[in-house]
Amino acid sequence: MSEPKITICSGGYGETPHDRTKLISWWEQDIVDSSSVLVVGAGAIGNETLKNLALLGVGKIFICDMDTISISNLSRTVLFGADDVGKEKASLAAERVKQMSNNKNCKVDYFVGDITTGLGHGVFRRFDIVLGCLDNMLTRVNVNRRCCLLQKPLLDAGIWELGLSLSVHHYPYSSCLQCGMDSKDIENERRIRFACDNFKKRDIHERHAPTTLVSTAIVGALQVQEAIKALHVLNKDKLEKDGKNLDISVQYGRKYYYQGMNHLFEQMAIPSRDTCDVHNSFEEVVESPLSASMRLSDALNSLKNLLGYECIIDTYPESWFVIKTKCVSCHQWIDTNKARGDLYQEDLYCEECSKNKLDVSGYTPESDNIDVFGRDDMPTNLMNYTLKELGIPPLHIITVRAKCDDSIVKFVELTGDLSEVLPNTFGG
Ligand SMILES: [Zn+2]
Ligand SMILES: [Zn+2]
């Protein structure tokens, strides 16, 4: 067989999938190839966003979603087909993205579940940028808070009928997503999602956004285009060291709107709000061999070895552990012993009353909670619970205080969970 001829026209030897994008003056495929992107939501927008990331060759992708594929998804989900109904969105999206990727070294991980209680901050710490492809405000608020804590750029997409929006933030260099939100709206959403005092409702009537593939395709494209620009800007110093001049910028603290009905494209600045209550970042994160599957007693010993003093773990305000609750019906105390994230409304009835549930909507149950672990006055049986059972998710960054002086604080990552949470992207 003769050698293939090298030609200068398309289809020639040595062609790569990225030849056209590389013609863009500022485009560095190496940056795209080595970038890591966290995608929250693998529904309609997430499908478009993930398809774009895969075709562009982004190197590391993490996909989170708690849902399974339903028939009504199929008109807007390029990664899923009719045979996939009932399967988990995140795991299947991960498989399809890997198949579709134009980067042979592409690594993909995923998480199936509620990221607000099930996924640690360490995931946010490792990825370069976060893309929000969500349909509910409370998860948006949670994702935004973690992006602030770890100073990660957040590009948040939204859709409504033929309209779409993209919010672009990078705290502390700009406002955060929550700066542009109405605190009353957040409170209303919290009321819908949680019954009374922060106990989850099992059956939430989700408000599905009326939309089509067109809106999701446009916003997924805008989001990824902005992400590619942002990834280049994040690597500006490296590019300049290599003698390359980057003449692009990303304007953070802005919201872009497109209305397909009348082709109106608008943008507005979202100023930073002084009263925004999520403007905090970790100063320094200490990696540790700790993992969420460790018992509290072992974790406290391990922290003592690591830091050289006796420690307590403070989970306020992220999670707390409910020791006892008063039955919402007969008001007798019941042993609960569950983390806030594992509690549902039905856990608020004693065994007798659960047989004949009264409507107690609006009633705030009395409960006995704990959010500091390791103090001498803590119930001793909690020492045998794993950190996960106490409400601390894998690869989390926990607030550790010195037992003798709780103003001494360290932020310690449960790095021992790395190979479990991010086996492909960062665990190897
Ligand atoms: Zn803010
Ligand atoms: Zn009862």
Coordinates of C-alpha atoms and ligand atoms in Angstrom, one line a residue:
M1 CA 0.0 0.0 0.0
S2 CA 1.4 3.4 -0.9
E3 CA 1.8 6.2 1.6
P4 CA -1.1 8.7 1.7
K5 CA -0.3 11.9 -0.2
I6 CA 0.0 15.0 1.9
T7 CA -2.2 17.7 0.4
I8 CA -3.0 21.2 1.5
C9 CA -6.7 20.9 0.8
S10 CA -9.2 19.6 3.4
G11 CA -9.2 15.9 4.0
G12 CA -5.4 15.8 3.9
Y13 CA -3.1 13.7 6.0
G14 CA -2.5 15.1 9.5
E15 CA -5.9 16.7 9.7
T16 CA -7.4 17.0 13.2
P17 CA -11.0 17.6 14.4
H18 CA -9.9 21.1 15.6
D19 CA -8.3 22.5 12.5
R20 CA -11.0 25.1 12.0
T21 CA -11.2 26.3 15.5
K22 CA -7.4 26.6 15.6
L23 CA -7.6 29.1 12.8
I24 CA -9.2 31.5 15.3
S25 CA -6.4 33.9 16.2
W26 CA -6.5 33.5 20.0
W27 CA -7.6 29.8 20.2
E28 CA -5.2 27.5 22.0
Q29 CA -6.5 23.9 21.6
D30 CA -3.9 22.8 24.3
I31 CA -5.8 24.9 26.8
V32 CA -9.1 23.4 25.8
D33 CA -7.6 19.9 25.9
S34 CA -6.3 20.3 29.4
S35 CA -9.3 22.2 30.9
S36 CA -11.7 20.8 33.5
V37 CA -15.3 21.8 33.5
L38 CA -18.0 21.0 36.1
V39 CA -21.5 20.8 34.6
V40 CA -24.4 20.9 37.1
G41 CA -27.5 19.5 35.4
A42 CA -27.7 17.0 32.6
G43 CA -31.3 17.9 31.4
A44 CA -32.1 19.9 28.3
I45 CA -29.5 22.6 28.6
G46 CA -26.9 20.2 30.1
N47 CA -27.3 18.0 27.0
E48 CA -26.5 20.9 24.6
T49 CA -23.7 22.1 26.8
L50 CA -22.1 18.7 27.2
K51 CA -22.3 18.0 23.5
N52 CA -20.5 21.2 22.8
L53 CA -17.8 20.5 25.4
A54 CA -17.3 17.0 24.0
L55 CA -17.0 18.2 20.4
L56 CA -14.6 21.0 21.3
G57 CA -12.4 18.4 23.1
V58 CA -12.5 19.7 26.7
G59 CA -10.2 17.4 28.7
K60 CA -12.0 16.8 32.0
I61 CA -15.7 16.9 32.5
F62 CA -17.8 16.3 35.7
I63 CA -21.6 15.8 35.3
C64 CA -24.1 16.0 38.1
D65 CA -27.8 15.2 37.9
M66 CA -30.2 13.5 40.3
D67 CA -32.9 12.6 37.7
T68 CA -33.7 9.8 35.3
I69 CA -34.6 10.3 31.6
S70 CA -38.3 10.7 30.9
I71 CA -40.1 10.6 27.6
S72 CA -40.7 14.4 27.6
N73 CA -36.9 14.9 27.7
L74 CA -36.4 13.3 24.3
S75 CA -37.3 16.3 22.2
R76 CA -34.5 18.3 23.7
T77 CA -31.8 15.8 24.6
V78 CA -29.2 15.1 21.9
L79 CA -27.4 12.6 24.2
F80 CA -30.4 10.4 25.0
G81 CA -32.7 8.3 22.8
A82 CA -36.0 6.4 23.3
D83 CA -34.2 3.3 24.6
D84 CA -32.7 5.4 27.4
V85 CA -36.0 6.3 29.2
G86 CA -35.7 5.5 32.9
K87 CA -31.9 5.5 32.9
E88 CA -29.8 8.0 35.1
K89 CA -29.1 11.2 33.2
A90 CA -25.7 11.8 34.7
S91 CA -24.2 8.3 34.2
L92 CA -25.5 8.0 30.6
A93 CA -24.5 11.5 29.7
A94 CA -21.0 10.7 30.9
E95 CA -20.9 7.6 28.7
R96 CA -22.1 9.5 25.6
V97 CA -19.8 12.5 26.2
K98 CA -16.8 10.1 26.3
Q99 CA -17.9 8.5 23.0
M100 CA -18.5 11.8 21.4
S101 CA -15.4 13.6 22.5
N102 CA -12.8 14.8 20.0
N103 CA -10.2 14.5 22.7
K104 CA -8.8 11.0 22.9
N105 CA -7.6 11.7 26.5
C106 CA -11.0 13.0 27.6
K107 CA -11.8 12.0 31.2
V108 CA -15.4 12.1 32.5
D109 CA -16.8 11.6 36.0
Y110 CA -20.4 11.9 37.2
F111 CA -22.6 12.1 40.3
V112 CA -26.2 10.9 40.6
G113 CA -28.0 12.6 43.5
D114 CA -28.7 15.9 45.2
I115 CA -25.5 17.9 45.0
T116 CA -26.5 20.3 47.7
T117 CA -26.2 17.5 50.3
G118 CA -24.3 14.7 48.5
L119 CA -21.3 16.3 46.9
G120 CA -18.3 17.9 48.7
H121 CA -16.7 21.3 48.1
G122 CA -13.5 19.5 46.9
V123 CA -15.2 18.8 43.6
F124 CA -15.7 22.5 43.0
R125 CA -12.1 23.1 44.2
R126 CA -10.6 20.9 41.4
F127 CA -12.5 22.1 38.3
D128 CA -11.5 25.3 36.4
I129 CA -15.0 26.5 35.8
V130 CA -18.6 25.7 36.7
L131 CA -21.5 25.6 34.2
G132 CA -25.0 25.8 35.7
C133 CA -27.6 24.0 33.6
L134 CA -30.3 23.9 36.3
D135 CA -34.0 24.3 36.5
N136 CA -34.4 25.2 40.2
M137 CA -33.3 28.2 42.2
L138 CA -32.1 26.5 45.4
T139 CA -29.5 24.4 43.7
R140 CA -28.4 27.5 41.8
V141 CA -28.0 29.3 45.1
N142 CA -26.0 26.4 46.5
V143 CA -23.8 26.1 43.5
N144 CA -23.1 29.8 43.6
R145 CA -22.2 29.7 47.2
R146 CA -19.6 27.1 46.6
C147 CA -18.2 29.0 43.6
C148 CA -17.8 31.9 45.9
L149 CA -16.0 29.8 48.5
L150 CA -13.6 28.5 46.0
Q151 CA -13.4 31.5 43.7
K152 CA -14.5 29.7 40.6
P153 CA -16.2 31.3 37.6
L154 CA -19.9 30.4 37.3
L155 CA -21.8 30.6 34.0
D156 CA -25.4 30.0 34.8
A157 CA -27.9 29.3 32.0
G158 CA -31.7 29.6 32.1
I159 CA -34.6 29.2 29.6
W160 CA -38.2 30.3 29.3
E161 CA -40.3 29.6 26.2
L162 CA -38.3 31.2 23.3
G163 CA -36.2 33.3 25.8
L164 CA -33.0 32.5 27.5
S165 CA -30.5 34.0 29.8
L166 CA -26.8 33.5 30.7
S167 CA -25.4 35.0 33.9
V168 CA -21.6 35.3 34.1
H169 CA -19.9 35.7 37.5
H170 CA -16.6 35.3 39.2
Y171 CA -16.6 36.3 42.8
P172 CA -14.6 38.1 44.2
Y173 CA -13.7 39.8 41.0
S174 CA -17.3 40.5 40.2
S175 CA -20.8 40.2 41.7
C176 CA -22.0 36.6 42.4
L177 CA -25.1 35.0 41.0
Q178 CA -27.0 35.7 44.2
C179 CA -26.3 39.4 44.0
G180 CA -28.8 39.5 41.1
M181 CA -31.5 37.5 42.8
D182 CA -34.4 38.6 44.9
S183 CA -34.1 37.2 48.5
K184 CA -37.9 36.9 48.6
D185 CA -37.8 34.6 45.5
I186 CA -35.2 32.4 47.2
E187 CA -37.3 32.2 50.4
N188 CA -40.4 31.2 48.4
E189 CA -38.5 28.5 46.6
R190 CA -37.2 27.2 49.9
R191 CA -40.8 27.0 51.2
I192 CA -41.9 24.9 48.2
R193 CA -39.0 22.5 48.4
F194 CA -38.9 22.1 52.2
A195 CA -41.8 21.5 54.4
C196 CA -41.8 23.7 57.5
D197 CA -38.4 23.8 59.1
N198 CA -36.1 22.6 56.4
F199 CA -37.4 19.0 56.1
K200 CA -37.5 17.8 52.5
K201 CA -40.8 17.1 50.8
R202 CA -40.7 13.7 49.0
D203 CA -43.1 14.7 46.2
I204 CA -42.4 18.2 44.9
H205 CA -44.5 19.3 42.1
E206 CA -41.7 20.5 39.9
R207 CA -42.5 23.5 37.8
H208 CA -41.3 22.6 34.3
A209 CA -40.2 25.5 32.2
P210 CA -42.1 25.8 28.9
T211 CA -39.4 25.6 26.2
T212 CA -38.0 24.1 23.0
L213 CA -34.7 22.6 21.8
V214 CA -34.0 26.0 20.1
S215 CA -33.7 28.0 23.4
T216 CA -31.6 25.2 25.0
A217 CA -29.4 24.9 22.0
I218 CA -28.7 28.7 21.8
V219 CA -28.1 29.0 25.5
G220 CA -25.9 25.9 25.6
A221 CA -23.8 27.3 22.8
L222 CA -23.5 30.8 24.4
Q223 CA -22.5 29.2 27.7
V224 CA -19.8 27.0 26.2
Q225 CA -18.5 29.9 24.0
E226 CA -18.2 32.1 27.1
A227 CA -16.6 29.2 29.0
I228 CA -13.9 28.7 26.3
K229 CA -13.1 32.4 26.5
A230 CA -13.0 32.2 30.3
L231 CA -10.6 29.2 30.2
H232 CA -8.3 31.1 27.9
V233 CA -8.4 34.2 30.2
L234 CA -7.7 31.9 33.2
N235 CA -4.5 30.8 31.4
K236 CA -3.5 34.4 30.4
D237 CA -0.3 34.4 32.4
K238 CA 0.9 31.1 30.9
L239 CA 0.0 32.3 27.4
E240 CA 1.9 35.6 27.8
K241 CA 4.9 33.7 29.1
D242 CA 4.8 31.7 25.8
G243 CA 4.9 35.1 24.0
K244 CA 1.2 35.0 23.0
N245 CA -1.0 38.0 23.4
L246 CA -4.5 37.3 24.3
D247 CA -6.9 40.0 23.1
I248 CA -10.1 38.6 24.5
S249 CA -11.7 39.2 27.9
V250 CA -14.7 38.0 29.7
Q251 CA -17.0 40.5 31.4
Y252 CA -18.0 39.0 34.7
G253 CA -21.0 40.3 36.7
R254 CA -23.3 40.4 33.7
K255 CA -26.5 38.8 32.5
Y256 CA -27.3 38.3 28.9
Y257 CA -30.8 37.8 27.6
Y258 CA -32.1 36.7 24.2
Q259 CA -35.8 36.7 23.3
G260 CA -36.5 34.5 20.3
M261 CA -40.0 36.0 19.7
N262 CA -38.7 39.4 18.6
H263 CA -34.9 38.7 18.4
L264 CA -34.1 41.1 21.2
F265 CA -30.6 40.6 22.6
E266 CA -29.9 42.6 25.8
Q267 CA -27.3 42.6 28.5
M268 CA -27.2 44.1 31.9
A269 CA -24.6 44.6 34.6
I270 CA -25.2 42.9 37.9
P271 CA -23.5 45.0 40.6
S272 CA -22.0 43.4 43.6
R273 CA -24.4 43.7 46.6
D274 CA -23.0 44.5 50.0
T275 CA -25.8 42.7 51.8
C276 CA -25.2 39.4 49.8
D277 CA -24.6 36.8 52.4
V278 CA -22.4 34.4 50.4
H279 CA -19.4 36.6 49.9
N280 CA -16.8 34.4 51.6
S281 CA -13.9 32.3 50.3
F282 CA -11.7 29.7 51.9
E283 CA -8.3 31.3 52.7
E284 CA -6.4 28.0 52.5
V285 CA -7.5 24.4 52.1
V286 CA -5.5 21.7 53.9
E287 CA -5.6 18.3 52.1
S288 CA -5.9 15.3 54.4
P289 CA -6.2 11.5 54.3
L290 CA -9.7 11.8 55.9
S291 CA -12.7 10.4 54.2
A292 CA -16.5 10.7 54.7
S293 CA -16.7 7.0 55.4
M294 CA -14.6 7.4 58.5
R295 CA -16.2 7.2 61.9
L296 CA -16.3 10.5 63.8
S297 CA -13.9 9.1 66.5
D298 CA -11.3 8.1 63.9
A299 CA -11.7 11.4 62.0
L300 CA -11.1 13.4 65.2
N301 CA -8.0 11.3 65.9
S302 CA -6.7 11.7 62.4
L303 CA -7.3 15.5 62.6
K304 CA -5.3 15.6 65.9
N305 CA -2.4 13.8 64.2
L306 CA -2.6 16.2 61.3
L307 CA -2.9 19.5 63.1
G308 CA -1.2 18.7 66.4
Y309 CA -4.1 19.6 68.7
E310 CA -7.6 18.3 69.7
C311 CA -10.3 19.4 67.2
I312 CA -14.0 19.8 66.7
I313 CA -15.8 19.7 63.4
D314 CA -18.3 22.5 62.8
T315 CA -20.9 21.9 60.0
Y316 CA -22.9 25.1 60.5
P317 CA -24.6 26.4 58.3
E318 CA -24.3 23.7 55.6
S319 CA -25.7 20.7 57.4
W320 CA -26.8 19.5 60.8
F321 CA -27.7 16.3 62.5
V322 CA -31.1 15.8 64.0
I323 CA -31.0 13.8 67.2
K324 CA -34.7 14.0 68.2
T325 CA -37.9 15.5 66.8
K326 CA -41.3 16.0 68.3
C327 CA -43.9 14.0 66.4
V328 CA -45.8 16.6 64.4
S329 CA -49.1 14.9 65.3
C330 CA -49.0 13.7 68.9
H331 CA -46.0 15.8 70.0
Q332 CA -44.0 13.1 71.8
W333 CA -40.3 13.0 71.2
I334 CA -38.9 10.5 68.7
D335 CA -35.3 9.5 68.1
T336 CA -34.4 10.6 64.7
N337 CA -30.6 10.3 64.3
K338 CA -30.4 11.4 60.7
A339 CA -28.6 14.2 58.9
R340 CA -30.7 17.0 57.6
G341 CA -30.2 16.0 54.0
D342 CA -31.4 12.4 54.8
L343 CA -34.6 13.6 56.5
Y344 CA -38.0 13.7 54.8
Q345 CA -41.4 14.9 56.0
E346 CA -42.5 11.4 56.8
D347 CA -39.7 11.1 59.4
L348 CA -41.6 13.7 61.5
Y349 CA -44.2 11.2 62.6
C350 CA -43.9 8.6 65.4
E351 CA -44.6 5.1 64.4
E352 CA -48.2 5.2 65.6
C353 CA -49.1 8.5 63.9
S354 CA -47.4 7.5 60.6
K355 CA -50.2 5.0 60.1
N356 CA -52.7 7.8 60.1
K357 CA -51.0 11.0 59.0
L358 CA -52.7 14.2 59.8
D359 CA -52.2 17.2 57.6
V360 CA -49.7 19.3 59.5
S361 CA -48.6 21.7 56.7
G362 CA -47.3 24.9 58.1
Y363 CA -46.3 23.3 61.5
T364 CA -42.7 23.8 62.5
P365 CA -41.6 20.7 64.3
E366 CA -39.5 21.0 67.4
S367 CA -36.2 19.3 67.0
D368 CA -32.9 18.7 68.8
N369 CA -30.1 19.3 66.4
I370 CA -26.3 19.3 66.5
D371 CA -23.8 21.0 64.1
V372 CA -20.6 20.9 66.1
F373 CA -19.0 17.4 66.6
G374 CA -16.4 16.4 69.1
R375 CA -17.2 18.6 72.1
D376 CA -17.3 16.8 75.5
D377 CA -21.1 17.5 75.9
M378 CA -21.9 15.7 72.6
P379 CA -24.0 12.4 72.9
T380 CA -21.2 9.8 72.9
N381 CA -23.0 7.4 70.5
L382 CA -22.4 9.9 67.7
M383 CA -18.7 9.0 67.8
N384 CA -19.6 5.7 66.0
Y385 CA -21.4 7.5 63.1
T386 CA -19.5 8.0 59.9
L387 CA -19.0 11.6 58.8
K388 CA -21.3 10.9 55.9
E389 CA -24.1 9.7 58.3
L390 CA -23.6 13.0 60.2
G391 CA -24.3 14.9 57.0
I392 CA -20.8 15.5 55.6
P393 CA -20.5 14.5 52.0
P394 CA -17.5 12.8 50.4
L395 CA -14.6 15.1 49.3
H396 CA -16.0 17.9 51.4
I397 CA -14.0 20.7 52.9
I398 CA -14.8 20.7 56.6
T399 CA -14.5 23.6 59.1
V400 CA -12.2 22.3 61.8
R401 CA -11.7 24.3 65.0
A402 CA -9.3 23.8 67.9
K403 CA -11.2 22.3 70.8
C404 CA -9.5 24.7 73.3
D405 CA -10.1 27.8 71.2
D406 CA -12.8 27.8 68.5
S407 CA -11.4 30.9 66.9
I408 CA -8.5 28.8 65.5
V409 CA -10.0 27.5 62.2
K410 CA -8.7 25.3 59.4
F411 CA -10.5 24.2 56.3
V412 CA -9.6 20.5 55.8
E413 CA -10.5 18.6 52.7
L414 CA -11.5 14.9 52.9
T415 CA -9.0 14.1 50.2
G416 CA -9.2 10.4 51.1
D417 CA -12.4 10.4 49.0
L418 CA -10.7 11.6 45.8
S419 CA -10.5 8.3 44.0
E420 CA -14.1 7.5 44.9
V421 CA -15.6 10.8 43.8
L422 CA -13.3 11.7 40.9
P423 CA -11.9 8.4 39.8
N424 CA -11.2 9.3 36.2
T425 CA -10.6 13.0 36.2
F426 CA -8.4 13.5 39.3
G427 CA -8.3 10.2 41.2
G428 CA -5.7 8.3 39.1
Ligands
ZN1 ZN -23.3 38.1 45.8
ZN2 ZN -47.1 10.7 67.1

